[in-house]
Coordinates of C-alpha atoms in Angstrom, one line a residue:
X225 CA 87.1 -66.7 25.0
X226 CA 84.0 -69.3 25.9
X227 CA 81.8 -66.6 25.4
X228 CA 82.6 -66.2 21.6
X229 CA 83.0 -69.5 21.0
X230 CA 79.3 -70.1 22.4
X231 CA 77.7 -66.9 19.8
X232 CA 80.1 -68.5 17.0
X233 CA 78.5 -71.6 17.5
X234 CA 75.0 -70.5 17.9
X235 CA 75.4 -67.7 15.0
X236 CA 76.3 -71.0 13.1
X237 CA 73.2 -72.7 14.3
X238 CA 70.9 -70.1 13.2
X239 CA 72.4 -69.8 9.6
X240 CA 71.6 -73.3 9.1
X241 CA 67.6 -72.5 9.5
X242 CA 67.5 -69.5 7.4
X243 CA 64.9 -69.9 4.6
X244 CA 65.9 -66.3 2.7
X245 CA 69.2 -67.7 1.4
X246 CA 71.1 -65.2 0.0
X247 CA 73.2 -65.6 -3.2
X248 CA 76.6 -64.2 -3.8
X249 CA 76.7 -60.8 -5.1
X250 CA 79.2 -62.7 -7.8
X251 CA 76.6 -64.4 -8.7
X252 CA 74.2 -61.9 -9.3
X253 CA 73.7 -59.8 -12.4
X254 CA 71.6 -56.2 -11.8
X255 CA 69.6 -54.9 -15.0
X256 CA 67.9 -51.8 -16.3
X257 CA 64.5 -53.6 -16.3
X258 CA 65.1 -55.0 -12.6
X259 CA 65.7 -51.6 -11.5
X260 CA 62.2 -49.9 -13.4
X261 CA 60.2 -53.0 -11.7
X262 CA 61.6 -52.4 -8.1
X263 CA 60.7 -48.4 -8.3
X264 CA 57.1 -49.4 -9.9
X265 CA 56.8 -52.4 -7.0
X266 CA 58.0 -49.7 -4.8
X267 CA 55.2 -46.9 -5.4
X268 CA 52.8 -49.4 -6.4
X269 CA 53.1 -50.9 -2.2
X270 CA 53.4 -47.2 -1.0
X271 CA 50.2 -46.4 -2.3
X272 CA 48.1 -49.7 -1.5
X273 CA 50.0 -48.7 2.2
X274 CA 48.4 -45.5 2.1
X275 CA 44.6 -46.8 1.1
X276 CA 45.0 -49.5 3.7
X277 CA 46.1 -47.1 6.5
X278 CA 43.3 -45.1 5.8
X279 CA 40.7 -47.6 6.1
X280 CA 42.7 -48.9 9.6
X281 CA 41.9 -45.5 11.1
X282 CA 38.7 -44.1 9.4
X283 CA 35.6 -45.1 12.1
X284 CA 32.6 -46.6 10.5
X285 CA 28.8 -47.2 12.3
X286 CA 27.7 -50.7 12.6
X287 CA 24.2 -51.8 13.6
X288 CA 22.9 -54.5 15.3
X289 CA 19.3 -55.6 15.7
X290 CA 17.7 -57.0 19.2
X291 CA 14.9 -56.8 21.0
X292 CA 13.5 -54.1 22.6
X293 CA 14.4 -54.2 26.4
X294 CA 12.8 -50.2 27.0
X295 CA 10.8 -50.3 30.5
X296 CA 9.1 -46.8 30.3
X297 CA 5.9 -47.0 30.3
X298 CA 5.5 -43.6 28.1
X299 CA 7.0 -42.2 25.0
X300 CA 6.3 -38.4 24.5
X301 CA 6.1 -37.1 20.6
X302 CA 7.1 -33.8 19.9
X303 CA 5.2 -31.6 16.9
X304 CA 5.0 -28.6 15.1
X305 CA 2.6 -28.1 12.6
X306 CA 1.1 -25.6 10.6
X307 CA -2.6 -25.6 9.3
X308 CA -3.4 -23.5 6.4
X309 CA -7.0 -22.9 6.7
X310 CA -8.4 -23.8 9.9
X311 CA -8.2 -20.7 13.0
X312 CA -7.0 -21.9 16.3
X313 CA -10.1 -21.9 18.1
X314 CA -11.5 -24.7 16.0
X315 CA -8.5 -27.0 16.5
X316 CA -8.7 -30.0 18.8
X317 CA -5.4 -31.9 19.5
X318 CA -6.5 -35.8 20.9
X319 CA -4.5 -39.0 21.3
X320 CA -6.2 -42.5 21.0
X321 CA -4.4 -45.8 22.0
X322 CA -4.7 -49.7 21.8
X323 CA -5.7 -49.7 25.4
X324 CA -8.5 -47.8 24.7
X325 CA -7.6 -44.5 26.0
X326 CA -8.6 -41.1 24.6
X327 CA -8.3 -37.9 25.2
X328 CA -9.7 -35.0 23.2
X329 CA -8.5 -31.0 23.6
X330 CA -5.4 -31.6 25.3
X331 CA -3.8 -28.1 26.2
X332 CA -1.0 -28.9 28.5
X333 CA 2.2 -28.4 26.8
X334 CA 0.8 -27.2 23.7
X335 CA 0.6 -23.5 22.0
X336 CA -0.6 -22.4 19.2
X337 CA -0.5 -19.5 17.3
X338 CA -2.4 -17.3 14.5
X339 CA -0.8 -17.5 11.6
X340 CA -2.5 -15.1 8.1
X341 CA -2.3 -16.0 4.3
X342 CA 0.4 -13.6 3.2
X343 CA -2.3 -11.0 2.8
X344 CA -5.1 -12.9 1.3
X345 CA -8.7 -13.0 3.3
X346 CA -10.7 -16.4 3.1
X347 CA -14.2 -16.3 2.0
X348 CA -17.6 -18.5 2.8
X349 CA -18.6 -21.0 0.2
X350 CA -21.3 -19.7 -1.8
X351 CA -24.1 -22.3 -2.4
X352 CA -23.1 -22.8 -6.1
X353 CA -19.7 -23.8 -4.8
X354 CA -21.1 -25.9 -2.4
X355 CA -23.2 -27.6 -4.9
X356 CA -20.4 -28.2 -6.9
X357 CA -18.1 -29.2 -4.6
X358 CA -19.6 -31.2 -1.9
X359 CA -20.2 -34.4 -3.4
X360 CA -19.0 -37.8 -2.0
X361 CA -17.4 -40.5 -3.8
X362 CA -19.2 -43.7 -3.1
X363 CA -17.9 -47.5 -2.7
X364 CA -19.9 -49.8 -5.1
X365 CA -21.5 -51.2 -2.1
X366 CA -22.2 -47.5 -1.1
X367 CA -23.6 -46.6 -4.2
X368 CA -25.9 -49.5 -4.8
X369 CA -26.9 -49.1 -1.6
X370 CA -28.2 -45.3 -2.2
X371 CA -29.8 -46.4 -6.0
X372 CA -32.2 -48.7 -4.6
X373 CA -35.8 -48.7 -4.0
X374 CA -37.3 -48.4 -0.4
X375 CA -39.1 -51.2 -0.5
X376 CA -38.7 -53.4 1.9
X377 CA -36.8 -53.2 5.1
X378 CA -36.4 -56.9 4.5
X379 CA -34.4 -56.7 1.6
X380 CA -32.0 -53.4 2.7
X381 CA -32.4 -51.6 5.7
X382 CA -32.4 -48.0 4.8
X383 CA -31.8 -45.3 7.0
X384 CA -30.2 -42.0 5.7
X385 CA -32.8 -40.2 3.0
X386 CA -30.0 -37.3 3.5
X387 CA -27.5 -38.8 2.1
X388 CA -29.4 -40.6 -1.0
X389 CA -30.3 -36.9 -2.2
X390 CA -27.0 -35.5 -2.0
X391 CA -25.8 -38.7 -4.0
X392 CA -27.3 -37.9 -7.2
X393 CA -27.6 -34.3 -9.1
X394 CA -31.6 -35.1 -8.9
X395 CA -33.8 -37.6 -7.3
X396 CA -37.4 -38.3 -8.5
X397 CA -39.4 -40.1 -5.9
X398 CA -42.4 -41.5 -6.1
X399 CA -44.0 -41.9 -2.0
X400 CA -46.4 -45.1 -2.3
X401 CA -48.5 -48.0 0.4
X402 CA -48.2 -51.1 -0.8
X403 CA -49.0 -54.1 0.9
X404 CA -46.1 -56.4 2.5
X405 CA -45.8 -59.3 4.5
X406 CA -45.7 -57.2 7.8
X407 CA -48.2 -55.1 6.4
X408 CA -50.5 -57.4 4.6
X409 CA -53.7 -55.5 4.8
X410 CA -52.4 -52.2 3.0
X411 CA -54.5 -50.5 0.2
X412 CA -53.5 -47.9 -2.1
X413 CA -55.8 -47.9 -5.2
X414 CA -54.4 -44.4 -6.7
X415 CA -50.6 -46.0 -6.1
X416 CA -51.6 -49.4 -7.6
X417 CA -52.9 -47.7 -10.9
X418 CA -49.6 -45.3 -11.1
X419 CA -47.3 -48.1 -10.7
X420 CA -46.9 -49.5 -14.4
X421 CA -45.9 -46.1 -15.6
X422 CA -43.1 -45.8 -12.6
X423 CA -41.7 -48.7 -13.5
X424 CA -41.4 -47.6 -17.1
X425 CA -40.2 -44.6 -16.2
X426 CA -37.7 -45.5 -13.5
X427 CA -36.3 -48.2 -15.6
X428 CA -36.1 -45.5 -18.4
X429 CA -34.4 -42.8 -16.4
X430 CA -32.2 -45.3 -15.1
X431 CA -30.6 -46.6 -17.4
X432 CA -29.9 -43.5 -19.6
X433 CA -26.5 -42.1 -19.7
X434 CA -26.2 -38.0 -19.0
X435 CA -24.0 -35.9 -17.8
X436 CA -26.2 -35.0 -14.7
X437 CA -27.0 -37.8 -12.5
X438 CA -30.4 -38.6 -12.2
X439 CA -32.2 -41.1 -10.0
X440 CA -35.4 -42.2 -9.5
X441 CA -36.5 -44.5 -6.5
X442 CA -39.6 -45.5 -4.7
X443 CA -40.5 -45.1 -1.0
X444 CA -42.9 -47.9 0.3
X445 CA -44.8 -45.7 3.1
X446 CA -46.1 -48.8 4.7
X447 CA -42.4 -49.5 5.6
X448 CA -40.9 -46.4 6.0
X449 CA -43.8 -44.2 7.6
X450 CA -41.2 -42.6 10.0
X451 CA -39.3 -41.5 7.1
X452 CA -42.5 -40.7 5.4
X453 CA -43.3 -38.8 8.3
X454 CA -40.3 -36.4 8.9
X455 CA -41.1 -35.7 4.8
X456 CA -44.5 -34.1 5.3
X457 CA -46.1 -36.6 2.7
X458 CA -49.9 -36.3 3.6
X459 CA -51.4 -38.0 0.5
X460 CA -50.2 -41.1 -1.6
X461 CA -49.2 -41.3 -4.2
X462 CA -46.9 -38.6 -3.7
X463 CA -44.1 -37.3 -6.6
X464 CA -41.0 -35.0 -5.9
X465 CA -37.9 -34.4 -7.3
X466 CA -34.7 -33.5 -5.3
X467 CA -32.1 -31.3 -6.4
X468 CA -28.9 -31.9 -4.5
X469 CA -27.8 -28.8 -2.2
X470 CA -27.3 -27.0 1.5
X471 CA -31.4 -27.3 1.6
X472 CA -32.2 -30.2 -0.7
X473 CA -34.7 -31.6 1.5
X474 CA -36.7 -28.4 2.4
X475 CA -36.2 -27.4 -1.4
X476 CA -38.1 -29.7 -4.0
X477 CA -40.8 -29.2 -6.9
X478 CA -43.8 -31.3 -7.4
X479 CA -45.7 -33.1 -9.7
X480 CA -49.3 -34.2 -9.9
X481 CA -49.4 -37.9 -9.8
X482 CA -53.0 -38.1 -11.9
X483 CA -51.1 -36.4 -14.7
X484 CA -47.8 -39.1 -14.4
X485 CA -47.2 -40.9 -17.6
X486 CA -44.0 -42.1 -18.7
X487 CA -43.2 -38.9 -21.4
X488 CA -44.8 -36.0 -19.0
X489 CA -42.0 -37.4 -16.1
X490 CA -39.7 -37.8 -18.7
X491 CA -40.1 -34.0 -20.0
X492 CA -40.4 -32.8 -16.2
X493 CA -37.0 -34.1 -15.4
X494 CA -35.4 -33.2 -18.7
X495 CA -36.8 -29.5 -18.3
X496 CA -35.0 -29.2 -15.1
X497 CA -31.8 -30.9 -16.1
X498 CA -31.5 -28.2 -18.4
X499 CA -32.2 -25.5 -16.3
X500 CA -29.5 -27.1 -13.8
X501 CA -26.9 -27.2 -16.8
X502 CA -27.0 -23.0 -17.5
X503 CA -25.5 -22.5 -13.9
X504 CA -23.2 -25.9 -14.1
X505 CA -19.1 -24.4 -14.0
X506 CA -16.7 -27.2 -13.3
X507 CA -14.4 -25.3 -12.5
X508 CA -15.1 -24.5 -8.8
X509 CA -11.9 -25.1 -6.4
X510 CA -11.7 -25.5 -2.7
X511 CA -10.1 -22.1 -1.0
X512 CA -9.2 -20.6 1.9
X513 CA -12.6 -20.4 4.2
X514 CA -10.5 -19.1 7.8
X515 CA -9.1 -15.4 7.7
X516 CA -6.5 -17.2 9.3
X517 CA -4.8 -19.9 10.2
X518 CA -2.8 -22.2 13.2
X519 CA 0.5 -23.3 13.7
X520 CA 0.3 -25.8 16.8
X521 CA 3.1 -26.8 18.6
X522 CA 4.1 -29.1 21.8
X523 CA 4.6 -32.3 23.6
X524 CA 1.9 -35.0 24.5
X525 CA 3.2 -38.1 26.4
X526 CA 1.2 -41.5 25.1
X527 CA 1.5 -45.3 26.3
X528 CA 4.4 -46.8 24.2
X529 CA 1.4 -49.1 22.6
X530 CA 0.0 -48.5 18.9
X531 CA -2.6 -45.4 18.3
X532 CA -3.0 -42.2 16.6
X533 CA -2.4 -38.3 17.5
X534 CA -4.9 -36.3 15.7
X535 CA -5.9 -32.9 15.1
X536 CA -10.1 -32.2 14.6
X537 CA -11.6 -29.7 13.4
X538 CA -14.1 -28.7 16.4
X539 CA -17.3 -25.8 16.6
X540 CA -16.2 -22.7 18.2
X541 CA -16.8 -21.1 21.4
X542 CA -19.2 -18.7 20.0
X543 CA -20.3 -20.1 16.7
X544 CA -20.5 -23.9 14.7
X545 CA -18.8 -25.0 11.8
X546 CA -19.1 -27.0 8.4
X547 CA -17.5 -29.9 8.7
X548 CA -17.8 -31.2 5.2
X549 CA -16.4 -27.6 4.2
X550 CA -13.8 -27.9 6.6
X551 CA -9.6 -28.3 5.0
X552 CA -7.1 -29.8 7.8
X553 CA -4.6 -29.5 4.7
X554 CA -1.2 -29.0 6.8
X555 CA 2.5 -28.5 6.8
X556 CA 4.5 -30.6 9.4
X557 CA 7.4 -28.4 10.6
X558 CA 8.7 -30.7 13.2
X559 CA 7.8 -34.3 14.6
X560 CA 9.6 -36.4 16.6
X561 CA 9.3 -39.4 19.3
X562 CA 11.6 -39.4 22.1
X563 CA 11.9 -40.4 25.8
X564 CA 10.3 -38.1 28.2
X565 CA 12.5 -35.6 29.3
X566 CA 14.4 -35.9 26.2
X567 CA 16.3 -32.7 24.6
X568 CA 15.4 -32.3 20.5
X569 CA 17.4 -34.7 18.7
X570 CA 17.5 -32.4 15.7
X571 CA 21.5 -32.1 15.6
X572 CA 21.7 -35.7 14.2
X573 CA 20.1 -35.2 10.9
X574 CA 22.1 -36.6 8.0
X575 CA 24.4 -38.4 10.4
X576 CA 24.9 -42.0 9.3
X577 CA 22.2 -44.5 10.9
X578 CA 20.1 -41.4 11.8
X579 CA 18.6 -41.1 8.3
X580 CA 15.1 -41.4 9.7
X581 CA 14.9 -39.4 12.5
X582 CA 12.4 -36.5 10.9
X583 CA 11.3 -38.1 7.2
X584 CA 8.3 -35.8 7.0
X585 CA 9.9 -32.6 8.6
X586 CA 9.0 -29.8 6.1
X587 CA 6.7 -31.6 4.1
X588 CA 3.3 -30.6 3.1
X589 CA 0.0 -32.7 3.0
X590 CA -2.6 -30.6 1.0
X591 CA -6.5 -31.9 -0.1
X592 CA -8.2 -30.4 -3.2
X593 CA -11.6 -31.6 -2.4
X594 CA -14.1 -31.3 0.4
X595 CA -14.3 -34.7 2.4
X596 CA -11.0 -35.4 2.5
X597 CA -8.0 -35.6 5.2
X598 CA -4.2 -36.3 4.8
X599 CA -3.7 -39.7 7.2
X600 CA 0.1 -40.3 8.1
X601 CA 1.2 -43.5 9.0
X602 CA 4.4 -44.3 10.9
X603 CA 6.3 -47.0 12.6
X604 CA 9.0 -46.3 14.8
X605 CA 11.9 -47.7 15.9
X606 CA 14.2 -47.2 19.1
X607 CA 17.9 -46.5 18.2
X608 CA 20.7 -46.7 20.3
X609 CA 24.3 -45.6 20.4
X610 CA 27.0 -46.7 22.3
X611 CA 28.6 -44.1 24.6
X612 CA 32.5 -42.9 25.0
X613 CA 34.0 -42.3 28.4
X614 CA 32.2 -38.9 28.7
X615 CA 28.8 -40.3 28.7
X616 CA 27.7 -38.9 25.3
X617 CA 27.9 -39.5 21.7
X618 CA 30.9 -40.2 20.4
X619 CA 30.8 -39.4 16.9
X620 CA 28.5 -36.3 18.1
X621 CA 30.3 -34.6 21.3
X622 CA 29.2 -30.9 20.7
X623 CA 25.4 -32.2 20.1
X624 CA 25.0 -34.1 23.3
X625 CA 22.1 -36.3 22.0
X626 CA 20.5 -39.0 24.0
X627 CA 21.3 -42.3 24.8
X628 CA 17.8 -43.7 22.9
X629 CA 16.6 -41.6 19.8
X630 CA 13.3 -43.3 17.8
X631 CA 13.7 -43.4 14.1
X632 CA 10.1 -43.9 11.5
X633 CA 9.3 -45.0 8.4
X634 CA 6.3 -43.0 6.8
X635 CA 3.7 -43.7 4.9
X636 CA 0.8 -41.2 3.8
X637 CA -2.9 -41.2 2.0
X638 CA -5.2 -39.0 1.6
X639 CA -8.5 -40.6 3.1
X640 CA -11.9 -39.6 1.8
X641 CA -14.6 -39.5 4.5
X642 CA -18.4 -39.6 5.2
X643 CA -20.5 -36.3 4.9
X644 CA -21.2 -36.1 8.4
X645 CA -17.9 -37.3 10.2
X646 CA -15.6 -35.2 11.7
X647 CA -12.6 -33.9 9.5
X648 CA -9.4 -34.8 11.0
X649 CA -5.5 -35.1 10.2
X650 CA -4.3 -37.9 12.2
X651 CA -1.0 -39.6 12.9
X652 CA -1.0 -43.2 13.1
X653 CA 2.2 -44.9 15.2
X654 CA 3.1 -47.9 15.9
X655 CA 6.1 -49.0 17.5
X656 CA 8.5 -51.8 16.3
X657 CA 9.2 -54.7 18.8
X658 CA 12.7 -54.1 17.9
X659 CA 15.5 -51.5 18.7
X660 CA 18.9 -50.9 16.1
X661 CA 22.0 -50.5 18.4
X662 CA 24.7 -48.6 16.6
X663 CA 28.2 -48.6 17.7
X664 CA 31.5 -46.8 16.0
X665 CA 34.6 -48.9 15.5
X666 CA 37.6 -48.7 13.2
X667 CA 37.5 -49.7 10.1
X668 CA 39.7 -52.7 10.3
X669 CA 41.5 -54.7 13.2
X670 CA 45.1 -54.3 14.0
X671 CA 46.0 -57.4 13.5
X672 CA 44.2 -57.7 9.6
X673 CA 45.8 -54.5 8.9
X674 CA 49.2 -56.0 9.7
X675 CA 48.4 -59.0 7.7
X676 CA 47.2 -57.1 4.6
X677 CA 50.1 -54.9 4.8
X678 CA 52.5 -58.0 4.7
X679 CA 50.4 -59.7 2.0
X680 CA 50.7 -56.2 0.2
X681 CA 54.3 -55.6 0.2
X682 CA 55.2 -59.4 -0.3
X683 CA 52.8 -59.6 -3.1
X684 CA 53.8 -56.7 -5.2
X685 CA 57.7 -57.5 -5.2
X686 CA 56.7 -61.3 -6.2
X687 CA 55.2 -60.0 -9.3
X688 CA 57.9 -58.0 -9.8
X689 CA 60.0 -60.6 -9.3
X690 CA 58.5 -62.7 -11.6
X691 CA 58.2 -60.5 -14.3
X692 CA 62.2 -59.5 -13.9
X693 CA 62.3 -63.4 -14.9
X694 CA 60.3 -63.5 -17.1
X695 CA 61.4 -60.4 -19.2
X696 CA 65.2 -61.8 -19.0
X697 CA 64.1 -65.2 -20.2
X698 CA 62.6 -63.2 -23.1
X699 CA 65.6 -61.4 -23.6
X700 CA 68.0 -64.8 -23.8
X701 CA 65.6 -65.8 -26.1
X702 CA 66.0 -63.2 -28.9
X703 CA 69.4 -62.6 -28.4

C-alpha cells in the first residue's frame, strides 16, 4: 500500500544517516581475548556506575558568605559555668558594651548554685603563704619605675609607696630634705653629711646579684612631704628597711643614721637577708580558700555591638574579701549566642558547618598564681540554614534548630593583673560583619550525572576496544 511504501522509503532515508555502521556478521571474527575484555569493560562501567550514582544522590552542605542583613537590636548569650573556688555570694555577673553600657550584679535569668570540693575544706592563706605568693610580675617600664629614687616629682611622678615595698623582698630607705628648684631654700645639714655614704651604699646594694631582692631608694621629703607624712617620719635623716608582707608598711626595723656607713648598712641588710632565708620554702602553691564553690548559670541579652560578659569577684554581704588572694579559675559547662527566644542549639554539635557552635564547652581555664585571671576571647559569626517545606532543618528534622545559630572562634590567655584591681574572668565578643549561609544540595546535577555516565560507559568499551586491536595485531604478528 502507500502507507508502506512511505516507511520503506523513509526507513531507507534514515539508514543513509546512521553513523554506528554495522559490519556483516561474515565479516566478523569473535575471540577468546575479545570476550575477557568485554566482561572486564563490563564490571569495570558497573562499578564506576555504582560510585557515580552514589555521589548523584548523597546531599552535601555548601556555604556561602554575605553580609549580615540581622535587624535585632539584641543577641542574648547563654552560659553555664562552674567556679572552683569562689562561693556564690562573692560572684558578680556584669556585661560591658561599645556603647558604653554596663551593668554590674545582674540576677534576672540567672541561678546559681553551691557546689563543694569532693570533700575537701579550703583554708585561709597563712602570712608565709602570702609572702610567698603574692608578688607581682612587673613590665620593664613597671619595674624601673618602682627602683627609682624619689627625688624629684619633675623627673617621675611617684605615687604608690605600697606598691614599691611589695616589689622587692626588702627596701632600705633613706627619708631626706634636700633643696630643689621648687624648694630652693631647703636645709638639711645631718642629710647633706649622710649622703656620700648612701650613695655608696645604694649603688653597692644595687648592683649586687642575690637571691632575695633588695632595694634601696631615697625619699626627697621636700617633694614628697605628704608621703613623708602618712609614714610618721618626724626627723631627717630617717633610715628603714621594708620587708615585703600583709603589714609591710606598719612593720619595719630601724637604723640610726649617725652610725650609717657603707659596711654597718651593708651588715644590717645582710643580717636580715639571712634571717629571711631560714623561713624562705618555694614551694608554696595557691589552694582552695572557699569551703565551697558556684556553678552559675543563665541568659543575659546584650546589644549585638562588641564588649565583654564577666564574672568579679565582689565583698560579701556580711564580710570583705582579698582580692589579690582571690582564684576565678573556672570550668565553662555551656556557652552559646543565640537569638532571643532561641531554643539550645546543642543537637547540632558535630554536624557539618556547625563545628563551632560550643569550642570551649567542657573546658577548663585554671591560674596557678595569685594576680591572675583566665580572659576568653571570641568572635562570632551568624549561620544560616536553608529551610525544607516544613519550616525546619532539613538535614536535622527531629532537632528543630533555629533558622540563625552563631558559631565562634576562641582564643584564651591568662592575664596577670595589678595588686589592687578587681579579679575577674571575662568573656570578650565580638561579632563578625558577616553571616555563612549553608544550604544542602545533591551531590551532582542530573544532567552531569548523565553526561559522566555516558562518558563512563563509552569510555571503558573504547579501551577495550582498542586493546582487542591491539592484542590481535600482536597476535598476527607472531604467528
Amino acid at each position: 500500500t502507500v502507507s508502506v511504501l512511505y516507511w520503506i522509503k523513509m526507513g531507507q532515508r534514515l539508514s543513509g544517516l546512521d553513523g554506528f555502521r554495522e559490519l556483516p556478521v561474515e565479516l566478523t571474527q569473535a575471540t577468546v581475548g575479545g570476550g575477557f575484555l568485554t566482561m572486564v569493560a563490563s564490571v569495570v562501567a558497573l562499578v564506576l556506575f555504582y560510585f557515580e550514582a552514589g555521589e548523584f544522590m548523597n546531599e552535601v552542605t555548601r556555604s556561602e558568605v554575605v553580609m549580615d542583613t540581622t535587624q535585632n537590636e539584641m543577641l542574648q548569650i547563654r552560659f553555664d559555668i562552674i567556679f572552683y573556688d569562689l562561693a556564690c555570694e562573692y560572684v558578680n555577673v556584669g556585661v560591658r558594651d561599645s556603647f558604653g553600657t554596663e551593668r554590674f550584679n545582674i540576677e534576672k535569668n540567672i541561678k546559681k548554685h553551691t557546689i563543694d570540693h569532693e570533700g575537701r575544706q579550703g583554708a585561709a592563706y597563712t602570712a608565709e603563704e602570702l609572702l610567698h605568693l603574692d608578688q607581682e610580675d612587673l613590665t620593664p617600664e613597671e619595674r624601673a619605675e618602682v627602683d627609682s629614687d624619689w627625688t624629684s616629682s619633675t623627673a617621675m611622678m611617684h605615687h604608690d609607696f605600697a606598691r614599691v615595698v611589695d616589689s622587692h623582698d626588702f627596701t632600705i630607705v633613706l627619708f631626706y630634705a634636700r633643696a630643689t628648684k621648687a624648694f630652693p631654700n631647703m636645709k638639711c645639714t645631718p642629710c647633706k653629711k649622710l649622703r656620700p655614704v648612701w650613695d655608696t651604699f645604694e649603688t653597692k646594694v644595687n648592683g649586687r646579684k642575690h637571691s632575695m631582692i633588695t632595694r634601696a631608694i631615697q625619699i626627697n621629703c621636700a617633694e614628697y612631704n605628704l608621703e613623708c607624712i602618712e609614714q610618721k617620719v618626724t626627723t631627717l635623716p630617717t633610715i628603714r628597711l621594708f620587708r615585703r608582707g600583709v603589714d609591710a608598711l606598719r612593720s619595719y626595723a630601724m637604723f640610726k643614721p649617725e652610725e650609717a656607713t657603707v659596711e654597718s648598712l651593708m651588715e644590717f641588710v645582710e643580717k636580715k637577708e639571712a634571717e629571711a632565708s631560714k623561713t624562705a620554702y618555694a614551694g608554696y602553691q595557691i589552694h582552695e580558700y572557699f569551703p565551697t564553690g558556684c556553678r552559675v548559670d543563665g541568659t543575659v541579652e546584650v546589644s549585638r555591638v562588641p564588649g565583654s560578659l564577666h564574672f568579679e569577684a565582689v565583698n560579701g554581704p556580711l564580710d570583705n574579701i582579698n582580692f589579690a588572694t582571690t582564684n576565678v579559675s573556672h570550668r565553662v559547662v555551656h556557652m552559646a549566642f543565640q537569638q532571643p527566644g532561641d531554643r539550645m542549639a546543642k543537637g547540632a554539635t558535630g554536624v557539618e558547618g556547625f563545628d563551632g557552635l560550643h569550642p570551649i564547652d567542657g573546658r577548663d581555664f585554671v591560674v596557678h598564681k595569685f594576680h591572675e585571671a583566665p580572659h576568653h576571647f571570641l568572635t562570632v559569626v551568624a549561620t544560616n540554614y536553608a529551610l525544607d517545606n516544613k519550616g525546619i532543618y532539613a538535614d536535622f528534622r527531629s532537632r528543630a534548630l533555629p533558622l540563625k545559630v552563631y558559631q565562634m572562634t576562641h582564643q584564651s590567655r591568662t592575664a596577670r593583673t595589678r595588686r589592687d584591681a578587681i579579679p575577674s574572668a571575662r568573656f570578650n565578643y565580638d561579632l563578625s560583619p558577616v553571616e555563612v549561609k549553608l544550604t544542602t544540595v545533591r551531590g551532582r546535577e542530573w544532567y552531569d550525572f548523565f553526561t559522566t555516565i555516558f562518558a563512563v560507559v563509552g569510555g571503558t568499551y573504547s579501551v577495550a576496544a582498542l586493546l582487542t586491536g591491539g592484542l590481535q595485531n600482536i597476535r598476527s604478528a607472531i604467528l
